[in-house]
XYZ file of C-alpha atoms in Angstrom:
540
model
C -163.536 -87.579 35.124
C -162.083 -84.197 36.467
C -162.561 -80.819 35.891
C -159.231 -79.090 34.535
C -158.668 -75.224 33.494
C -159.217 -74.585 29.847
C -159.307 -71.510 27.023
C -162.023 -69.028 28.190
C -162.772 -66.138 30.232
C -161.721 -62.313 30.587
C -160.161 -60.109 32.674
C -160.083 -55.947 32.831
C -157.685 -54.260 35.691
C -157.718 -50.510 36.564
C -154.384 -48.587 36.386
C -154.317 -45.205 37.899
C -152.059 -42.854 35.546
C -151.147 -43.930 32.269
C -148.939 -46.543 29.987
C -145.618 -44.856 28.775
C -142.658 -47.094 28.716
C -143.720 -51.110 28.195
C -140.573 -51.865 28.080
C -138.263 -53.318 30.651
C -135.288 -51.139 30.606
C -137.178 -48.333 31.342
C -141.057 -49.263 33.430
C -141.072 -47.617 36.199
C -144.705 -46.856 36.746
C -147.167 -49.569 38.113
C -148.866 -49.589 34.692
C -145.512 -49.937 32.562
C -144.446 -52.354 35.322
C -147.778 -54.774 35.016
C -148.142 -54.344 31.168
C -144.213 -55.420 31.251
C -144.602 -58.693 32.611
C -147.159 -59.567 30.577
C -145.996 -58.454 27.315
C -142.368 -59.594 28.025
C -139.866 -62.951 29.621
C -136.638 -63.067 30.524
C -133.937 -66.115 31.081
C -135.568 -67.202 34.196
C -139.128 -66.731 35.716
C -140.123 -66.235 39.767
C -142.756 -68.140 40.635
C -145.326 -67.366 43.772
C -143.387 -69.929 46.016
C -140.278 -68.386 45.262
C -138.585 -70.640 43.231
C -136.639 -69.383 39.920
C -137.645 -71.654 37.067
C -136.715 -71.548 33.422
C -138.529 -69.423 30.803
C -136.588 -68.784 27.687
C -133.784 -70.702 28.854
C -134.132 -74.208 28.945
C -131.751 -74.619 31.269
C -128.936 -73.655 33.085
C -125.691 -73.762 35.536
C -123.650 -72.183 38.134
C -119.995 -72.691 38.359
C -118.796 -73.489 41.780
C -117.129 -70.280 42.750
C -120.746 -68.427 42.302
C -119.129 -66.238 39.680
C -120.569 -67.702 36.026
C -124.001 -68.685 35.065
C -123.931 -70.546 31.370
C -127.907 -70.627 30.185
C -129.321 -73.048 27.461
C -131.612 -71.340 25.272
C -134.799 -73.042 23.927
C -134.691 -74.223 20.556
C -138.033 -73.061 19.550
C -138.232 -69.404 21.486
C -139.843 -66.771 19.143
C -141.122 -63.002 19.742
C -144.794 -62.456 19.336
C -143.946 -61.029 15.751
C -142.663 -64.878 14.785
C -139.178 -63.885 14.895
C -136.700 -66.697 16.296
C -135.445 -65.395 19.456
C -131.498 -66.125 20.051
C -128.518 -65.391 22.248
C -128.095 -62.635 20.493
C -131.257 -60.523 21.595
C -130.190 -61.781 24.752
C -126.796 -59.823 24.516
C -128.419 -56.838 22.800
C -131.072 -56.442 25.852
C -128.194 -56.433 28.477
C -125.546 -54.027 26.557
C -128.886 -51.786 26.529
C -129.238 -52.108 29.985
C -125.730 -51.303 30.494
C -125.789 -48.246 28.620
C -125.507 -45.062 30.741
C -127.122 -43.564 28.128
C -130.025 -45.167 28.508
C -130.416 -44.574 31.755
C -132.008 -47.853 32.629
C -133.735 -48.472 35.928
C -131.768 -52.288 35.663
C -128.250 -50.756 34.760
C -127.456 -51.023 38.554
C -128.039 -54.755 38.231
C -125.710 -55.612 35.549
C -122.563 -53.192 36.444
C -119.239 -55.234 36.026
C -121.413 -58.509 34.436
C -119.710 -59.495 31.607
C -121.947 -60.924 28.878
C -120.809 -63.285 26.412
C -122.404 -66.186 23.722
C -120.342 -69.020 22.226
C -123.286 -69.728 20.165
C -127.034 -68.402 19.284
C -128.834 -71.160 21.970
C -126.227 -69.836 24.868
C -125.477 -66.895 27.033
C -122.458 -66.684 29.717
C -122.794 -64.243 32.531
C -119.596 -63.752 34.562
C -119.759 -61.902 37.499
C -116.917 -59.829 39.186
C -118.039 -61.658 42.438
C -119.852 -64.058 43.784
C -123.733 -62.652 44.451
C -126.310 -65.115 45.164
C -129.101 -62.942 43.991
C -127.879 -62.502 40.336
C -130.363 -65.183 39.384
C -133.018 -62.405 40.238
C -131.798 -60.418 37.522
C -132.420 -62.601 34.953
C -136.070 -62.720 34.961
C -135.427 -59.239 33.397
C -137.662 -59.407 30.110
C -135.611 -59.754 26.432
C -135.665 -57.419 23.828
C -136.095 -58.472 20.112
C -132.758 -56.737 18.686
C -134.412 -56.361 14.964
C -136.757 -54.259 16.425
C -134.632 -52.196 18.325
C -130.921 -52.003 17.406
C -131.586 -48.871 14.951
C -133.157 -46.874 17.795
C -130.279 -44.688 19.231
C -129.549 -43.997 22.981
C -131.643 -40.315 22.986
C -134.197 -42.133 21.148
C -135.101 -44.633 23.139
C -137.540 -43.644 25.352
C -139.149 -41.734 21.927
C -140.154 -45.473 19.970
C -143.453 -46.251 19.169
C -142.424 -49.762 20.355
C -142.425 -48.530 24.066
C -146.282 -48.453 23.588
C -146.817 -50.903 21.008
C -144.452 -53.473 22.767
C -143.190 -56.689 20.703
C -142.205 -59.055 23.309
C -141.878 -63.373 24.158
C -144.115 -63.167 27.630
C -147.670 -65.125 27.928
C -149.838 -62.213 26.822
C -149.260 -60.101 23.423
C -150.825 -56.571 22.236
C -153.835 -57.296 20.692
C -155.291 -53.288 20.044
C -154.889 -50.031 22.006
C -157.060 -47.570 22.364
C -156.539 -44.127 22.707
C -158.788 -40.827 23.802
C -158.788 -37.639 22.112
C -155.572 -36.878 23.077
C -153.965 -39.283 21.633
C -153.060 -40.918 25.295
C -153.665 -44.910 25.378
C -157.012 -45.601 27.221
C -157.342 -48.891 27.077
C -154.661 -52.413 26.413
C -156.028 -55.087 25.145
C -154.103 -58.287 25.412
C -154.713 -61.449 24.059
C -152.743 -65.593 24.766
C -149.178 -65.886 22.968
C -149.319 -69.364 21.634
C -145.860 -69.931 21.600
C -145.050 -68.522 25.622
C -142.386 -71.132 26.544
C -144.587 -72.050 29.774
C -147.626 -73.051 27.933
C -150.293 -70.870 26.443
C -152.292 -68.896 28.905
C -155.591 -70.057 29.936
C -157.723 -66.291 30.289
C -158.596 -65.425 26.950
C -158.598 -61.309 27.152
C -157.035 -59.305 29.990
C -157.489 -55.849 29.237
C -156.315 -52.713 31.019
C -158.115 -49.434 31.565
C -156.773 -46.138 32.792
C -157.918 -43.916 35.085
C -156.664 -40.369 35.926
C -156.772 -40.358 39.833
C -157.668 -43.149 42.450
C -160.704 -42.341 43.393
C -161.734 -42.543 39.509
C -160.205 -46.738 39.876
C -162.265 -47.183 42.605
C -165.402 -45.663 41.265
C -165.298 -47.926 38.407
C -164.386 -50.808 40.641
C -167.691 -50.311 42.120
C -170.141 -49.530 39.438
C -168.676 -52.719 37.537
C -166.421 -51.093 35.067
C -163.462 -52.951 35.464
C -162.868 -56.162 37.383
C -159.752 -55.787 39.022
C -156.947 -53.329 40.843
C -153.970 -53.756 42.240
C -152.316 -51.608 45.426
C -155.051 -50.355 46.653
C -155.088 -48.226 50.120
C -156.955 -50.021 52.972
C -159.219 -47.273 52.758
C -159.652 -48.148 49.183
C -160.388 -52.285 50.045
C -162.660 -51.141 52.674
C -165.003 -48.563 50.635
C -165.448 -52.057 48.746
C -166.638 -54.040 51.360
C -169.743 -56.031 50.715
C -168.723 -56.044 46.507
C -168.987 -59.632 44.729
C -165.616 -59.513 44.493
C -162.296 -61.377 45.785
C -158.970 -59.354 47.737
C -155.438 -61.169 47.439
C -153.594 -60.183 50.527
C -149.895 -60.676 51.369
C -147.437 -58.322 53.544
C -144.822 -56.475 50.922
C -141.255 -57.168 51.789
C -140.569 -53.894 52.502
C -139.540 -52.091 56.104
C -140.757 -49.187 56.957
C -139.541 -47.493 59.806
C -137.756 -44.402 61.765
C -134.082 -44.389 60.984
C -131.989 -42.640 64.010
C -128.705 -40.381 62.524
C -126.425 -40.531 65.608
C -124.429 -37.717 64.234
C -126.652 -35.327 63.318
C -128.655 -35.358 66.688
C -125.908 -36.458 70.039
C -129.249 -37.138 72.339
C -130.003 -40.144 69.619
C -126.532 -41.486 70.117
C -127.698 -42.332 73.570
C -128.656 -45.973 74.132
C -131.391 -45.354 76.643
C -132.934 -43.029 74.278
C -133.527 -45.354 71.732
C -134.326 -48.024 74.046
C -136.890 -45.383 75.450
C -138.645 -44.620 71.776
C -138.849 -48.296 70.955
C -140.462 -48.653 74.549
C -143.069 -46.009 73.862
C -143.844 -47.101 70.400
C -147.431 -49.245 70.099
C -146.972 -50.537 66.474
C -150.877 -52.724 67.004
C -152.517 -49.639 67.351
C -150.289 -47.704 64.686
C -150.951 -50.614 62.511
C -154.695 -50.675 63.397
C -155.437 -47.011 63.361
C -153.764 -46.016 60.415
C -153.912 -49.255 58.317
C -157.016 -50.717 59.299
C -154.927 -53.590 60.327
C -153.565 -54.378 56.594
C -150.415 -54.562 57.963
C -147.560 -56.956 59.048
C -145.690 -55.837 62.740
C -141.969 -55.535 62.138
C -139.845 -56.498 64.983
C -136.276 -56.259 62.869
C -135.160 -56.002 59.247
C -136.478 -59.160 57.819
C -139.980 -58.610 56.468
C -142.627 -61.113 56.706
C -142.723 -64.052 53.793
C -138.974 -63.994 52.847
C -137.724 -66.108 55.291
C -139.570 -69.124 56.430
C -142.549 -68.494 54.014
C -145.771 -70.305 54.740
C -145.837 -70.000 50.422
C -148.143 -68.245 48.597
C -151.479 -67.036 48.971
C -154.486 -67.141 47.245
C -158.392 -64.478 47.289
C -160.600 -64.928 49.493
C -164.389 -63.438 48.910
C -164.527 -59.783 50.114
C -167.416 -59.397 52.495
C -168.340 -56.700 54.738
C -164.961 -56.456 57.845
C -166.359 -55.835 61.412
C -164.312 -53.998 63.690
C -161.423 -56.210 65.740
C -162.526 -57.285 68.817
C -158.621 -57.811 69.751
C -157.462 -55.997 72.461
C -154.794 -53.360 72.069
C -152.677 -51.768 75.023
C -153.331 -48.223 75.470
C -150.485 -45.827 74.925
C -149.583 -44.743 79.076
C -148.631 -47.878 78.947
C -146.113 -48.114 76.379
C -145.240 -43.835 78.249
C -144.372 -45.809 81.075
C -142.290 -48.574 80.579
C -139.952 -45.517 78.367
C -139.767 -43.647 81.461
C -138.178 -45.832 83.474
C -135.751 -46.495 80.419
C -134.459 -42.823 80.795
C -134.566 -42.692 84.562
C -132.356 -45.566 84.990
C -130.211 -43.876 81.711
C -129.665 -41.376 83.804
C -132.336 -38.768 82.429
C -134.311 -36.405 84.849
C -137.356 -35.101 84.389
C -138.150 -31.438 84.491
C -142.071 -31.067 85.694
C -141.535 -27.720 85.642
C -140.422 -27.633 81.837
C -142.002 -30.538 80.745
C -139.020 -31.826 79.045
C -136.104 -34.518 80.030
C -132.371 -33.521 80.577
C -129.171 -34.768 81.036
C -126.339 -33.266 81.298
C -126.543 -30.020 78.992
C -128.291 -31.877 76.267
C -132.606 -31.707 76.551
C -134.282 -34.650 74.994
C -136.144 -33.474 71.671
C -135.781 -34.520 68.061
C -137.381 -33.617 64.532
C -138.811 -36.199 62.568
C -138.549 -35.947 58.925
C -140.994 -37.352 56.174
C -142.162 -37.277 52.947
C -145.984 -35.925 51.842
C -147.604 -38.827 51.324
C -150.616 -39.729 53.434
C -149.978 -42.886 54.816
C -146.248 -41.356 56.061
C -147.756 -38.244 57.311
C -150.396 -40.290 59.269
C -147.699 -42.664 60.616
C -145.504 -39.364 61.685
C -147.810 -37.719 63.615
C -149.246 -40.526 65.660
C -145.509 -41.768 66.527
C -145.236 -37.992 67.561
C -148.125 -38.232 69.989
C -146.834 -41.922 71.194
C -143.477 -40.416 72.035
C -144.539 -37.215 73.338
C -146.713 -38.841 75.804
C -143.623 -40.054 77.285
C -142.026 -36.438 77.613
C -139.990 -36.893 74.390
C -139.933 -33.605 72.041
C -140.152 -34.453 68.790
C -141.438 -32.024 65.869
C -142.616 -33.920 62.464
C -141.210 -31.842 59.647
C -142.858 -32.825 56.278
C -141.363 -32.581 52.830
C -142.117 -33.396 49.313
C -140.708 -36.643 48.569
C -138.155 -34.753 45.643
C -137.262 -32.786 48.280
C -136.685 -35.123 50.726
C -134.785 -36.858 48.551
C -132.165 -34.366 47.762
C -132.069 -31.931 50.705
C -132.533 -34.285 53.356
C -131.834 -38.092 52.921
C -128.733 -37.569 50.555
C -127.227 -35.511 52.493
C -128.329 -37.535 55.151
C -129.325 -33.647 57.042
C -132.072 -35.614 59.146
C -132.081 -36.287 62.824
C -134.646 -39.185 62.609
C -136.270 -40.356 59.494
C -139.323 -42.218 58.538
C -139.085 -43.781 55.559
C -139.905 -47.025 53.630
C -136.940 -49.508 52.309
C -137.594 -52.205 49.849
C -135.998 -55.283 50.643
C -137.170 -57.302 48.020
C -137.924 -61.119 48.083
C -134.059 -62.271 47.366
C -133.368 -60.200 51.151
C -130.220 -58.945 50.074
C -129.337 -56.097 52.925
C -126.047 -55.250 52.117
C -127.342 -51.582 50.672
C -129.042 -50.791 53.653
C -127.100 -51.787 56.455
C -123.327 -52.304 55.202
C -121.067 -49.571 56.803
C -119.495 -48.806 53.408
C -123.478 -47.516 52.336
C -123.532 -44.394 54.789
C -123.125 -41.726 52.162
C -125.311 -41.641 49.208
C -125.681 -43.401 47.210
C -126.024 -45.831 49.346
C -129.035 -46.834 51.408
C -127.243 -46.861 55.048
C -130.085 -44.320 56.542
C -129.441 -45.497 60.148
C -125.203 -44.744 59.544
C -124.846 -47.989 60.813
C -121.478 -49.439 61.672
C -120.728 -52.441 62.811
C -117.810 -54.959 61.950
C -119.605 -57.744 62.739
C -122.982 -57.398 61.059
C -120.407 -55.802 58.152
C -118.897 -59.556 57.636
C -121.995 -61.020 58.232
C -123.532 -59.202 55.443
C -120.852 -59.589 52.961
C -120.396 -63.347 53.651
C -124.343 -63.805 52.658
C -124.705 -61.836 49.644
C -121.803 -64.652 48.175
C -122.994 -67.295 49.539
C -125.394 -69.496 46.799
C -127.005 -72.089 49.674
C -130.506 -70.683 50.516
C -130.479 -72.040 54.106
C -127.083 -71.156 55.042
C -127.943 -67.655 53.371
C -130.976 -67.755 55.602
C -129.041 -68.641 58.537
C -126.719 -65.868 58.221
C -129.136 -63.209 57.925
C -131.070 -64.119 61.012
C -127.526 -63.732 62.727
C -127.582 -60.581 61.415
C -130.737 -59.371 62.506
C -130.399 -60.643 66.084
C -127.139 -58.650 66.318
C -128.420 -55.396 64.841
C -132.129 -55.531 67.244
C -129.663 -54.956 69.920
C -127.884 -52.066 69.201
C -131.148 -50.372 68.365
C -130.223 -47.721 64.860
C -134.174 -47.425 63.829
C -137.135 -48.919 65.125
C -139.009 -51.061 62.807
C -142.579 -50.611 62.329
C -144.627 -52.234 59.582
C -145.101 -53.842 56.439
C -147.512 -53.313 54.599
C -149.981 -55.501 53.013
C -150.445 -55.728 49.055
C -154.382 -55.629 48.753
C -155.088 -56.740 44.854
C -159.353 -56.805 44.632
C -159.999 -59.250 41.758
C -163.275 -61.489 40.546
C -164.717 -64.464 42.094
C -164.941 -66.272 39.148
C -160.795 -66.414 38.632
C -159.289 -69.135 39.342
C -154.910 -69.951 39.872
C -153.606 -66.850 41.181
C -151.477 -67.162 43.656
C -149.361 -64.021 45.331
C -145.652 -65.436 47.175
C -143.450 -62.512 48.406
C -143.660 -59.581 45.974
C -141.053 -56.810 45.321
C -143.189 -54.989 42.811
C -146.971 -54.917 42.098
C -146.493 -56.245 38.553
C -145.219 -59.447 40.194
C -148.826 -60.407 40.901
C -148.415 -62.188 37.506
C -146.033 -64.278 37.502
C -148.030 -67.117 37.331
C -150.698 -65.411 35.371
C -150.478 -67.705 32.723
C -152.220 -70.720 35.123
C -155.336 -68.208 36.106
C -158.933 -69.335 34.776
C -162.175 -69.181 34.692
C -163.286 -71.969 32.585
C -163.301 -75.738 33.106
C -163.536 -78.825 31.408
C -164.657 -82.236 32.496
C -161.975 -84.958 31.287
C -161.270 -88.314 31.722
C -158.652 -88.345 35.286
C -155.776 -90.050 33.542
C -155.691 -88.035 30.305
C -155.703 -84.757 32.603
C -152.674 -81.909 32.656
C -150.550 -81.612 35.939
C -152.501 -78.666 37.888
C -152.215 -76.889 41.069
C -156.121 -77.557 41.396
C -156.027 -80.676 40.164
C -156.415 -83.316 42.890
């Protein structure tokens, strides 16, 4: 006999801030993000490894020119309110997301996709263009349209259903709790028996609010709740020596200082940039400021989206001891970027402290938004650079602010700022000439004809590895020219239980994504005979 996963067992996560919007046309929050994936499924599901699978569609098929995806719906898919869910909801949901009047966080994804259904078990996309990572999109979660085709545009985000959500995805509403005023305290979710991927193993998993951070991590430690998600390393570390379990990966997301060659001339200099990459010591950044919960960035490609070692699963959380590793000191990072701007042709002033050439004197601001871990980061590359002589002055803003008086305008000499990439790598927004001017996400003003074709020819091209291939061209070309140096990634620490069993974290572009394969995580076995057992991950 073997032991194999059965019904049983519970699970209760903290959310900091509260539930608004389960819904996925408007989640935007962590805790309308993670309730979303539960309560809701789209076409197509991600799984930890990567790999899109069918949810609600049984199958489907790309034509050959990359431009039209035909999906099979499955015969039996029904809403957790028994209602037979057809092509129709399907069409509904996107037309919704389409809506400028909505105002939907996915519109951006489906501009110019044409929708259509010959019948109620199939949906046609056609896109304008070839883009490989469409199929992302369509693990977007389905709306039931009885529920919600009476709701008008400025009602939307008003209906009861956003917090009493009626969706297909493994887990369904089960009660909701509310304080005294009126605000949900407490999910409760229970197994939908009819999830097209099976029904879930974990019999409860319930979710509990909390009004600030330290509040999570209280209750994290007196026993309260089992379980949080993006927690600070300070956070993970204040829980060292719990009985618990951290799940660890590095985000796909860059973060880094961004150099705007027109705003500052000195920055347009190649020896200057060549200089600040010199004098930056990312291992001691990364072990200062992140306790080491952080992936090194050499280049735009973030750690676990190409050439993933797949996903990863807890290990127990016992007490860290400091890292015996070795890191270089700073002089010696000063250095090597002095003798970058000597041979550029940069003298040094002793008298002035400060480096010249020409008429122009080497200083900078650096601009960032007020969050801690950014302010942190500023201020230490400040002290790294000025060791070497460089000026630099950290100017902080709130991130509003910075939004729309600084990096819109792009009004910034350098900036340090975070970039999601995402798991499907597409880096067309961020490094594409044509995205220099808002809206686009050009915060370098790269340019670049070369890394320009390279970038269009992989967002159209559907073959993984000659995707992959294309982008690591990419890459190598823009290292060299040096528009921002890359700094970090950092690491996704989710603290859960011992006693679960089956999750499994691959390359995540949101927290919520933690679950895709929530519906596999256990806690209870069963002892049965070897050849009447289930296909299992832990099965051996």
């Amino acid at each position: 006999s073997v032991s194999v996963p059965t019904a049983g067992g519970s699970l209760t996560e903290g959310e900091t801030g509260p539930a608004r919007f389960i819904n996925p046309l408007l989640a935007i929050s962590q805790a309308d993000q993670d309730l979303t994936a539960l309560v809701y499924s789209g076409l197509t599901r991600e799984m930890p490894d990567g790999a899109i699978v069918p949810d609600l569609a049984q199958s489907y098929t790309v034509s050959g020119d990359g431009r039209t995806y035909t999906f099979h719906l499955r015969p039996n898919a029904t809403f957790q309110d028994g209602s037979k869910l057809t092509a129709a909801d399907v069409l509904f949901t996107i037309q919704e997301a389409q809506d400028p009047n909505i105002n939907s966080a996915q519109r951006a994804n489906w501009t110019g996709v044409i929708v259509s259904s010959p019948n109620a078990q199939t949906v046609i996309f056609t896109l304008p263009h070839a883009y490989a990572p469409f199929i992302d999109d369509t693990t977007m979660g389905i709306l039931p349209k009885s529920l919600w085709q009476n709701v008008a545009a400025e009602e939307f985000p008003f209906s009861p259903l956003n917090t009493h959500p009626i969706g297909s995805g493994p887990y369904k509403v089960d009660s909701v709790s509310t304080d005294s005023t009126g605000s949900a305290a407490r999910y409760d979710l229970v197994p939908f028996g009819n999830f097209a991927l099976g029904t879930p193993f974990l019999s409860h998993i319930s979710f509990a609010f909390f009004a600030t951070q330290d509040d999570l991590v209280k209750a994290l430690k007196a026993g309260k709740i089992d379980a949080a998600a993006n927690l600070s390393p300070s956070d993970v570390n204040a829980l060292s020596g719990q009985d618990l379990a951290l799940a660890q990966v590095p985000l796909p997301r860059d973060f880094g200082v961004f150099f705007n060659q027109t705003h500052n001339p000195v920055l347009a200099d190649a020896a200057v940039r060549s200089a600040l990459q010199a004098a930056t010591n990312k291992q001691a950044l990364v072990a200062q400021e992140f306790s080491g919960r952080a992936a090194i960035l050499t280049g735009p490609i973030p750690p676990g989206v190409l050439g993933s070692t797949g996903p990863l699963s807890p290990t127990p959380l016992y007490p860290t001891s400091s890292s015996t590793a070795k890191i270089a000191t700073n002089s010696a990072f000063s250095n090597n970027a002095r003798g970058i701007l000597q041979n550029g042709g940069w003298t040094w002033n002793s008298a002035t402290s400060q480096w010249s050439k020409g008429k122009e004197t080497l200083g900078f601001t650096l601009a960032t938004a007020d969050q801690p871990e950014l302010v942190a980061t500023a201020k230490a590359l400040a002290a790294q650079w000025q060791a070497a002589g460089i000026g630099v002055s950290v100017q902080v803003y709130p991130l509003a602010q910075l939004n729309t008086d600084v990096i819109r305008p792009r009004a910034y000499d350098a900036l340090l700022f975070g970039e999601v990439v995402g798991p499907e790598l597409d880096l067309y927004a961020f490094w594409h000439s044509s995205q220099r001017t808002d809206p686009g996400l050009n915060l370098a003003m790269y340019a670049n004809s070369k890394t320009d074709a390279l970038l269009s020819q992989a967002r159209a091209t559907t073959d993984a590895d000659a995707r992959d291939a294309l982008y690591q061209t990419f890459a190598t070309a823009l290292v060299k020219d040096n528009p921002a140096v890359f700094l970090y990634a950092p690491d996704f620490l989710y603290v859960v239980p011992q006693t679960i069993h089956g999750i499994e974290l691959g390359s995540l572009s949101a927290a919520s994504d933690r679950f895709e394969n929530v519906y596999q995580w256990y806690v209870d076995t069963k002892d049965v005979w070897q050849i009447l057992a289930p296909a299992h991950p832990d099965n051996n």
